[in-house]
Structure formats: structure tokens, C-alpha cells
Short mmCIF file of C-alpha atoms in Angstrom, two decimals:
data_model
loop_
_atom_site.label_atom_id
_atom_site.label_comp_id
_atom_site.label_asym_id
_atom_site.label_seq_id
_atom_site.Cartn_x
_atom_site.Cartn_y
_atom_site.Cartn_z
CA PRO A 162 0.10 0.27 -0.07
CA PHE A 163 0.60 3.55 -0.38
CA ALA A 164 -0.15 6.98 0.98
CA ILE A 165 -0.54 10.41 -1.08
CA GLU A 166 -1.76 13.21 -0.07
CA GLY A 167 -4.63 14.78 -0.06
CA LYS A 168 -8.36 13.75 -1.02
CA ALA A 169 -9.65 13.59 -4.11
CA LYS A 170 -12.03 15.86 -5.81
CA GLN A 171 -12.62 14.51 -9.20
CA VAL A 172 -11.84 12.35 -11.23
CA VAL A 173 -11.85 11.40 -14.91
CA MET A 174 -10.73 7.71 -17.56
CA ASN A 175 -10.21 7.14 -20.93
CA ASN A 176 -9.02 4.64 -23.04
CA ARG A 177 -5.13 5.20 -21.95
CA HIS A 178 -5.20 6.78 -17.82
CA SER A 179 -6.81 8.68 -15.02
CA CYS A 180 -6.32 11.40 -13.47
CA ALA A 181 -8.05 13.23 -9.98
CA LEU A 182 -7.45 16.36 -8.89
CA LEU A 183 -6.46 17.31 -5.50
CA ASP A 184 -8.26 19.26 -2.92
CA ASP A 185 -5.28 20.89 -3.30
CA GLY A 186 -5.12 21.47 -6.80
CA ARG A 187 -2.92 19.94 -8.10
CA VAL A 188 -3.44 16.37 -10.25
CA ARG A 189 -2.64 12.33 -10.55
CA CYS A 190 -2.79 10.73 -12.82
CA TRP A 191 -1.82 6.69 -13.09
CA GLY A 192 -1.92 4.26 -16.75
CA ARG A 193 -0.42 4.12 -20.13
CA ASN A 194 3.68 5.99 -20.10
CA GLY A 195 3.83 8.48 -21.60
CA PHE A 196 0.47 10.28 -21.33
CA LEU A 197 0.33 11.34 -17.60
CA GLY A 198 2.27 14.36 -17.04
CA ASN A 199 4.95 13.52 -15.53
CA GLY A 200 8.16 13.59 -17.78
CA ALA A 201 7.83 9.27 -18.65
CA PRO A 202 8.40 8.83 -22.02
CA PHE A 203 6.18 7.11 -24.07
CA ASP A 204 5.91 4.05 -23.91
CA TRP A 205 3.17 -0.10 -23.85
CA SER A 206 3.86 -0.35 -19.93
CA HIS A 207 1.35 0.66 -16.99
CA GLN A 208 2.33 3.63 -14.06
CA TYR A 209 -0.14 2.36 -11.75
CA VAL A 210 0.40 4.26 -8.59
CA PRO A 211 -1.15 8.05 -9.33
CA GLN A 212 1.83 9.86 -10.04
CA LEU A 213 2.01 13.95 -9.42
CA VAL A 214 1.02 16.22 -12.50
CA THR A 215 4.42 18.31 -13.11
CA GLY A 216 3.77 21.79 -13.47
CA LEU A 217 0.06 21.92 -12.12
CA THR A 218 -1.68 23.98 -9.83
CA GLN A 219 -4.72 25.30 -8.75
CA VAL A 220 -6.29 23.13 -11.04
CA VAL A 221 -10.26 23.51 -10.94
CA GLN A 222 -11.74 20.72 -12.77
CA LEU A 223 -10.32 18.26 -14.94
CA ALA A 224 -11.44 16.84 -17.97
CA ALA A 225 -11.13 13.99 -20.58
CA GLY A 226 -11.34 12.90 -23.60
CA ARG A 227 -10.42 9.85 -25.74
CA SER A 228 -6.83 9.63 -24.85
CA ASN A 229 -6.48 13.30 -22.94
CA VAL A 230 -7.11 14.88 -19.58
CA CYS A 231 -7.80 18.58 -19.56
#
């Protein structure tokens, strides 16, 4: 098990990854590498531990499309 600080206010998902908006305005994503916003190169492996999306703070809402999250 692992601990993630903060509580999720919103969770969105699509066919490649899922993301959670935390109550402090940060975002964590998990799923296929290369789509997580953590600088990892694209490959066919998956990240099962939610990764902090770098450079995002004070996010108020997420939206998921077929293969992207905004």
C-alpha cells in the first residue's frame, strides 16, 4: 500500500489513463506511460501508482476526452 496526500475532489478517465484532482489543486494520473504529465516517455507499460503531474497547481476542474485529459 501507499499513501497519497490530499483527497480527490474529482476523478476522470479515458481509454489510456485516469487522473484525480486533489483538494489542494494538484493533479495525479495513472495508466499508460507517456500520457501522465510526469515526463516519462511513451511506452506500452502502465503506471499503477498515481503520479504527480508536474507544473500544475490551482487546478479547479478536469475533463477527459477519448485519449487526453485537460
